[in-house]
Amino acid sequence: MTLPTPETHLRDVTRIVEHRSTGEQEFLQSVREVLDTLGPVLAEHPEFIEAGILDRLVEPERQVIFRVPWTDDQNRVQVNRGMRVQFNSVLGPYKGGLRFHPTVNLSVIKFLGFEQIFKNALTSQRIGAGKGGSDFDPAGKSASEVMRFCQSFMTELVHHIGEDTDIPAGDIGVGSREIGYLFGQYRRITQRYEAGVLTGKGVGWGGAEVRTEATGYGAVFFAQEMLARAGQGIEGRRAVVSGSGNVATYAIEKVQQLGGKAITASDSSGYIVDEAGIDLELLKQVKGVERARISEYAERRQSARYVTGGSVWDVPAELAFPCATQNELTDVHAKTMIANGVRAVTEGANMPTTPEAVELFQEAGVLFAPGKAANAGGVATSALEMSQNAARSRWDRDKSESRLHGIMRDVHESTFDASERYGRPGDYVLGANSAAFVTVAQAMLAQGVI
Ligand code: GLU
């Protein structure tokens, strides 16, 4: 049998995915983005082509779609769609968050699950990849509606998860409140206190210290490493951050702790610019405690203004942290940012930068860190939570944060090393995809055709 060349193989696999997943825009985008960079790895490892590694990798091991019925506060019956995509378990049990947002559909969950394979491999924590969620919109729902929805969601999900099979966590719309309701229902149905079945739990009942902060902190640690390699730093630099959930909030906190100045935050209605630097206590109060709109922040703080048109990317800064959602930073934004002198873009969210924008940054010599490397701190700390649950132990904050810091340094190093090895030093997109793919592919090769 003569093997196809890497180029032919990549084209064939892309075609199959396009055919099978017609219309799944986000999923196809994430697959193309990875496949586009794997030529050099396949040239070095023809055995991956021979074993059909990629053909298998792009097809989830299992996909579950289910009805989630619940009653609202007016006693009306509501129905949402729930799903869990168990993408790959070659490195460990499926691991990845749940997203509750009206934009959730199978394409979105598959793209997130696919990204998770690579991200989780980069953490070196022996976790496979999955993702799930629902088109349920938590906005404007009462706490008891959210609870009833979570209980109904778990009544089906319980059949598919377990501490050694699949361990969900949070994502957009799912924080420790929702994880609490989900865990309670799991415990009730199974009659087991299986702490390691969900991560992102409250620290008083099995959660890990620093899990809430981990994704945001981790992204800034990654940026710090990337900047240091280029002889630069965070201190004294202006940073624009999008979003105002956990990732954005704790990215802002870490930027400030490292002497930088984070000046923006946003939500779906608009954004705020605070030239005095974001007041974190106020941001946490408005978004975390009150679950109010970001405009409230500007109403309570003189140095801040609230803007509804455009985006945070119009605000000049040397550092940028997209921490909101997929495809929020486009080529139009990238041009403005480059003209305004941006030096580093670090993705706190999953795939927030469009492929055209990534290309523009890379051509302009802007340091660019893809989410699957830069935001791996969240899921890595989830794996640390699983370890603590299994050992029935609990680490303090210092130990938890220093483990996170160490993991992010390692993720940076392995990503950079792979970028060098495969011929494009400093191309963190190619580096992250290649390093992760080699790890996963070798394990798949060893475990046979399954
Ligand atoms: N949703 C997060 C992510 O995108 C965390 C997943 C987890 O902790 O399992 O990686």
XYZ file of C-alpha atoms and ligand atoms in Angstrom:
460
model
C 0.000 0.000 0.000
C 1.406 3.403 -0.899
C 0.632 6.046 1.653
C -0.907 9.354 0.608
C 1.323 12.384 1.110
C 0.559 14.510 4.187
C -1.069 17.129 1.942
C -3.355 14.613 0.202
C -4.204 12.959 3.502
C -5.090 16.271 5.159
C -7.239 17.226 2.176
C -9.047 13.863 2.232
C -9.769 14.038 5.953
C -10.983 17.632 5.625
C -13.365 16.566 2.831
C -14.814 13.734 4.887
C -15.424 16.029 7.847
C -17.008 18.656 5.590
C -19.303 16.037 4.132
C -20.328 14.504 7.455
C -20.717 17.782 9.280
C -22.296 19.958 6.608
C -23.366 23.277 8.068
C -21.500 22.775 11.356
C -19.622 26.007 10.878
C -17.815 26.314 14.212
C -16.824 22.661 14.256
C -15.468 22.829 10.701
C -13.553 26.005 11.561
C -11.842 24.347 14.528
C -10.975 21.220 12.530
C -9.544 23.198 9.601
C -7.517 25.361 11.944
C -5.829 22.271 13.398
C -5.438 20.301 10.167
C -3.886 23.304 8.413
C -0.883 23.097 10.738
C -0.230 19.337 10.859
C 1.683 18.850 7.589
C 5.163 18.880 9.196
C 4.142 16.420 11.956
C 2.695 13.964 9.436
C 5.823 14.241 7.296
C 7.843 13.187 10.353
C 5.351 10.471 11.399
C 3.943 8.605 8.364
C 2.780 5.921 10.824
C 0.043 8.327 11.948
C -1.303 8.389 8.386
C -1.070 4.624 8.100
C -2.994 4.082 11.361
C -5.773 6.478 10.325
C -5.196 8.586 13.432
C -6.730 11.756 12.013
C -9.653 9.934 10.417
C -10.552 8.688 13.892
C -9.650 11.840 15.805
C -12.155 14.060 13.956
C -15.093 11.732 14.727
C -16.389 11.898 18.341
C -16.407 8.554 20.157
C -19.990 9.181 21.283
C -22.626 11.947 21.083
C -25.660 12.082 23.348
C -28.582 14.441 22.673
C -31.532 14.572 25.031
C -34.689 16.475 25.988
C -34.612 18.634 29.104
C -38.156 19.421 30.299
C -38.705 21.713 33.299
C -41.352 24.058 34.674
C -40.814 27.802 35.015
C -42.007 30.043 37.853
C -45.384 30.479 36.136
C -45.777 26.703 36.074
C -45.407 26.580 32.306
C -43.625 23.619 30.790
C -40.356 24.548 29.065
C -38.230 22.283 26.900
C -34.540 22.663 26.084
C -32.075 20.463 24.300
C -29.201 18.932 26.264
C -26.108 17.294 24.865
C -22.797 15.713 25.749
C -20.176 14.970 23.124
C -17.604 12.440 24.344
C -14.856 13.188 21.894
C -11.756 11.264 22.828
C -10.737 9.140 25.817
C -7.310 7.902 24.797
C -5.496 9.905 27.488
C -8.074 9.537 30.264
C -11.778 9.899 31.068
C -13.704 12.474 29.016
C -13.202 15.887 30.582
C -14.644 19.260 29.686
C -17.250 21.791 30.633
C -20.966 22.349 30.147
C -22.171 25.516 28.433
C -25.669 26.904 28.999
C -26.334 29.615 26.425
C -28.968 30.226 23.721
C -26.302 29.929 20.986
C -25.462 26.335 21.960
C -25.995 23.755 19.221
C -24.227 20.579 18.170
C -21.674 22.455 16.049
C -20.644 24.634 19.000
C -20.359 21.691 21.395
C -18.373 19.672 18.849
C -15.941 22.531 18.231
C -15.448 22.929 21.968
C -15.006 19.174 22.412
C -12.505 19.015 19.573
C -10.453 21.899 21.027
C -10.578 20.168 24.393
C -8.681 17.127 23.021
C -5.638 19.264 22.305
C -5.949 21.536 25.314
C -6.273 18.651 27.740
C -3.309 16.851 26.163
C -1.174 19.984 26.621
C -1.854 20.018 30.370
C -0.133 16.581 30.726
C -2.816 15.702 33.297
C -4.042 12.451 31.689
C -7.523 13.608 30.808
C -9.565 12.835 27.705
C -11.931 15.294 26.106
C -15.657 15.975 26.086
C -18.042 18.913 26.144
C -21.715 19.402 26.735
C -24.402 21.917 27.343
C -27.783 23.227 26.464
C -29.511 26.065 24.631
C -31.034 27.033 28.006
C -30.641 30.792 28.576
C -29.830 31.556 32.221
C -30.351 35.310 31.640
C -33.361 36.580 33.547
C -34.116 33.184 35.134
C -34.733 32.930 38.869
C -32.419 30.768 40.991
C -35.185 28.192 41.437
C -35.739 27.989 37.671
C -32.010 27.428 37.193
C -32.122 24.746 39.878
C -35.061 22.914 38.309
C -33.399 23.053 34.912
C -30.109 21.678 36.323
C -31.955 18.862 38.100
C -33.750 17.857 34.912
C -30.517 18.087 32.906
C -28.715 15.831 35.395
C -31.595 13.328 35.489
C -30.519 12.331 31.976
C -26.786 13.148 32.138
C -26.343 10.837 35.146
C -26.439 7.848 32.787
C -23.396 9.014 30.859
C -20.940 10.368 33.451
C -18.856 9.113 36.358
C -15.510 9.871 38.006
C -13.753 7.340 35.759
C -15.820 7.860 32.601
C -16.747 11.502 32.049
C -16.268 14.496 34.350
C -18.149 17.668 33.372
C -17.386 21.138 34.754
C -18.442 24.710 34.012
C -18.200 26.920 30.957
C -20.281 29.931 29.862
C -23.486 30.041 31.960
C -22.321 27.284 34.301
C -20.507 28.325 37.481
C -20.298 26.938 40.988
C -24.023 27.589 41.601
C -25.032 25.372 38.666
C -22.371 22.764 39.512
C -23.901 22.652 43.016
C -27.395 21.934 41.704
C -26.048 19.356 39.245
C -23.983 17.633 41.928
C -26.904 17.542 44.360
C -29.096 15.785 41.822
C -26.319 13.339 40.867
C -25.823 12.443 44.540
C -29.546 11.998 45.072
C -30.081 9.716 42.075
C -26.973 7.590 42.577
C -26.996 7.618 46.388
C -23.226 8.104 46.228
C -20.976 10.966 47.266
C -18.787 10.667 44.204
C -16.938 13.978 44.543
C -14.771 13.488 41.454
C -17.704 13.286 39.025
C -17.884 17.067 38.571
C -15.254 19.772 38.966
C -15.665 23.424 39.810
C -17.424 22.483 43.062
C -17.568 24.896 45.998
C -14.364 24.761 48.094
C -16.401 23.795 51.159
C -17.641 20.567 49.547
C -14.876 19.116 47.419
C -13.874 21.989 45.152
C -10.263 23.019 44.561
C -8.803 26.328 45.678
C -8.082 28.653 42.726
C -10.334 26.687 40.313
C -12.543 29.760 39.842
C -9.523 31.943 39.076
C -7.543 29.319 37.158
C -8.490 30.019 33.535
C -7.931 33.774 33.811
C -4.777 33.505 35.934
C -3.439 30.787 33.642
C -3.919 32.909 30.513
C -1.932 35.737 32.091
C 0.814 33.328 33.220
C 1.020 32.103 29.623
C 1.219 35.690 28.326
C 3.947 36.402 30.860
C 6.040 33.470 29.597
C 5.460 34.359 25.965
C 6.372 38.016 26.543
C 9.446 37.068 28.601
C 10.758 34.933 25.737
C 10.506 38.020 23.550
C 12.282 40.149 26.172
C 9.098 41.917 27.258
C 6.755 41.949 30.258
C 3.327 42.810 31.617
C 4.422 45.491 34.066
C 3.371 48.995 33.095
C 1.438 47.785 30.029
C -2.167 48.586 29.177
C -4.380 45.565 28.660
C -7.786 45.275 27.009
C -9.928 42.392 28.180
C -13.291 41.331 26.743
C -15.963 39.530 28.752
C -16.871 39.870 32.417
C -17.296 36.269 33.572
C -14.764 34.261 35.567
C -12.148 34.157 32.842
C -12.141 37.925 32.209
C -12.421 38.864 35.881
C -9.429 36.809 36.975
C -7.358 37.699 33.923
C -7.855 41.335 34.981
C -6.911 40.460 38.571
C -3.671 38.746 37.553
C -2.689 41.498 35.084
C -3.073 43.991 37.929
C -1.125 41.805 40.388
C 1.720 41.698 37.871
C 1.777 45.494 37.553
C -0.173 45.863 34.307
C -3.215 48.061 33.812
C -6.404 46.342 32.654
C -8.865 48.963 31.464
C -11.849 47.235 29.857
C -14.536 44.577 30.390
C -17.664 43.774 28.379
C -20.893 41.834 28.171
C -23.381 41.194 25.375
C -24.848 44.705 25.733
C -21.642 46.777 25.499
C -18.341 47.516 27.172
C -16.736 49.748 29.771
C -13.441 51.628 29.622
C -11.918 52.653 32.919
C -8.742 54.640 32.367
C -7.983 54.475 36.092
C -7.805 50.665 35.804
C -10.695 48.289 36.491
C -11.948 48.332 40.090
C -12.151 44.591 40.659
C -14.308 44.693 43.760
C -16.907 46.706 41.863
C -16.741 44.410 38.820
C -17.197 41.323 41.011
C -20.099 42.980 42.823
C -21.899 44.029 39.628
C -21.338 40.903 37.507
C -20.733 38.155 40.073
C -22.977 39.036 43.011
C -25.753 41.098 41.422
C -25.649 39.399 37.992
C -26.377 42.900 36.581
C -25.382 44.513 33.257
C -21.865 45.897 32.831
C -23.350 49.416 32.365
C -23.980 49.398 36.136
C -20.212 49.524 36.651
C -19.935 52.828 34.758
C -22.877 54.275 36.683
C -21.059 53.693 39.950
C -17.550 54.749 38.928
C -16.518 58.220 37.775
C -13.408 57.210 35.828
C -15.386 54.727 33.704
C -17.473 55.181 30.596
C -19.957 52.774 29.057
C -19.894 52.265 25.284
C -22.503 50.445 23.223
C -21.182 50.697 19.633
C -17.996 48.935 18.437
C -15.979 46.741 20.780
C -13.174 46.739 23.346
C -10.785 46.117 20.445
C -11.154 49.790 19.471
C -9.385 50.769 22.716
C -5.599 51.100 22.199
C -3.479 48.763 24.350
C -0.300 46.681 24.093
C -1.872 43.532 25.505
C -5.184 41.951 24.534
C -7.072 39.129 26.243
C -10.212 37.999 24.406
C -12.123 36.253 27.216
C -15.735 36.333 26.006
C -16.698 33.862 23.272
C -15.898 32.346 19.872
C -15.210 34.586 16.866
C -15.485 37.821 18.839
C -12.249 39.259 17.386
C -12.299 39.598 13.587
C -9.877 40.805 10.912
C -11.420 44.285 11.103
C -10.589 44.432 14.816
C -7.130 42.960 14.218
C -6.268 45.766 11.771
C -7.265 48.423 14.305
C -5.303 46.700 17.074
C -2.173 46.344 14.946
C -2.396 50.021 13.956
C -2.739 50.849 17.670
C 0.472 48.971 18.505
C -0.760 45.724 20.098
C 2.151 43.416 21.024
C 0.491 40.263 22.337
C -2.928 38.650 21.994
C -3.706 35.846 24.464
C -6.941 33.878 24.120
C -8.734 33.334 27.434
C -11.888 32.139 25.654
C -12.151 29.227 23.205
C -11.450 30.257 19.589
C -12.319 33.947 20.104
C -10.107 35.062 17.208
C -11.196 34.365 13.623
C -8.646 32.626 11.340
C -8.279 35.814 9.237
C -7.454 37.831 12.355
C -4.907 35.232 13.544
C -3.176 35.446 10.185
C -3.009 39.244 10.360
C -1.483 39.145 13.849
C 1.092 36.566 12.835
C 2.057 38.479 9.683
C 2.458 41.671 11.706
C 4.731 39.913 14.211
C 2.235 40.222 17.080
C 2.685 37.433 19.645
C -0.404 35.237 19.473
C -1.373 32.568 22.033
C -4.231 30.246 21.010
C -6.823 29.321 23.640
C -6.058 25.628 23.604
C -2.689 26.466 25.157
C -3.348 29.773 26.910
C -6.643 28.875 28.605
C -5.631 25.344 29.610
C -5.201 26.455 33.243
C -8.908 25.980 33.970
C -9.166 22.371 32.950
C -5.702 21.657 34.390
C -6.904 22.861 37.787
C -9.999 20.706 37.319
C -7.629 17.744 36.987
C -5.931 18.840 40.218
C -9.388 18.924 41.821
C -9.946 15.330 40.652
C -6.621 14.279 42.209
C -7.535 15.895 45.513
C -10.967 14.226 45.455
C -9.412 10.827 44.749
C -6.913 11.270 47.596
C -9.556 12.849 49.876
C -7.145 15.716 50.434
C -7.295 19.464 50.112
C -4.491 21.776 49.071
C -4.158 25.369 50.237
C -4.250 28.358 47.901
C -0.483 28.733 47.632
C 0.058 25.151 46.595
C -2.863 25.281 44.154
C -1.685 28.480 42.491
C 1.923 27.367 42.284
C 0.886 24.072 40.648
C -1.187 26.056 38.141
C 1.750 28.368 37.472
C 4.079 25.414 36.920
C 1.638 23.757 34.505
C 1.281 26.968 32.469
C 5.067 27.308 32.260
C 5.245 23.728 30.983
C 2.437 24.305 28.472
C 4.295 27.346 27.180
C 7.574 25.479 26.923
C 6.193 22.432 25.126
C 4.234 24.660 22.760
C 7.232 26.827 21.958
C 9.524 23.797 21.559
C 7.123 22.216 19.073
C 6.943 25.476 17.093
C 10.730 25.318 16.751
C 10.848 21.622 15.962
C 8.292 21.945 13.173
C 9.962 24.930 11.567
C 8.104 28.027 12.733
C 9.620 29.255 16.031
C 7.154 31.434 17.916
C 4.108 30.213 15.952
C 2.143 29.077 19.004
C -0.807 27.910 16.889
C 1.347 25.399 15.043
C 3.232 24.610 18.261
C 0.128 23.880 20.351
C -1.545 21.801 17.643
C 1.596 19.788 16.886
C 2.658 19.117 20.483
C -0.842 18.036 21.482
C -1.441 15.988 18.355
C 1.781 13.989 18.772
C 0.851 13.122 22.380
C -2.664 12.008 21.444
C -1.602 10.216 18.249
C 1.086 8.188 20.000
C -1.406 7.026 22.629
C -3.938 6.123 19.904
C -1.282 4.204 18.036
C -0.360 2.260 21.160
C -3.977 1.418 22.009
C -4.889 -0.006 18.593
C -7.725 0.663 16.192
C -10.687 1.491 18.441
N -14.820 24.897 30.175
C -13.436 24.970 30.504
C -12.606 24.828 29.249
O -12.992 25.324 28.203
C -13.037 24.050 31.643
C -13.351 22.602 31.475
C -13.096 21.758 32.724
O -12.649 22.283 33.741
O -13.349 20.562 32.646
O -11.533 24.278 29.231
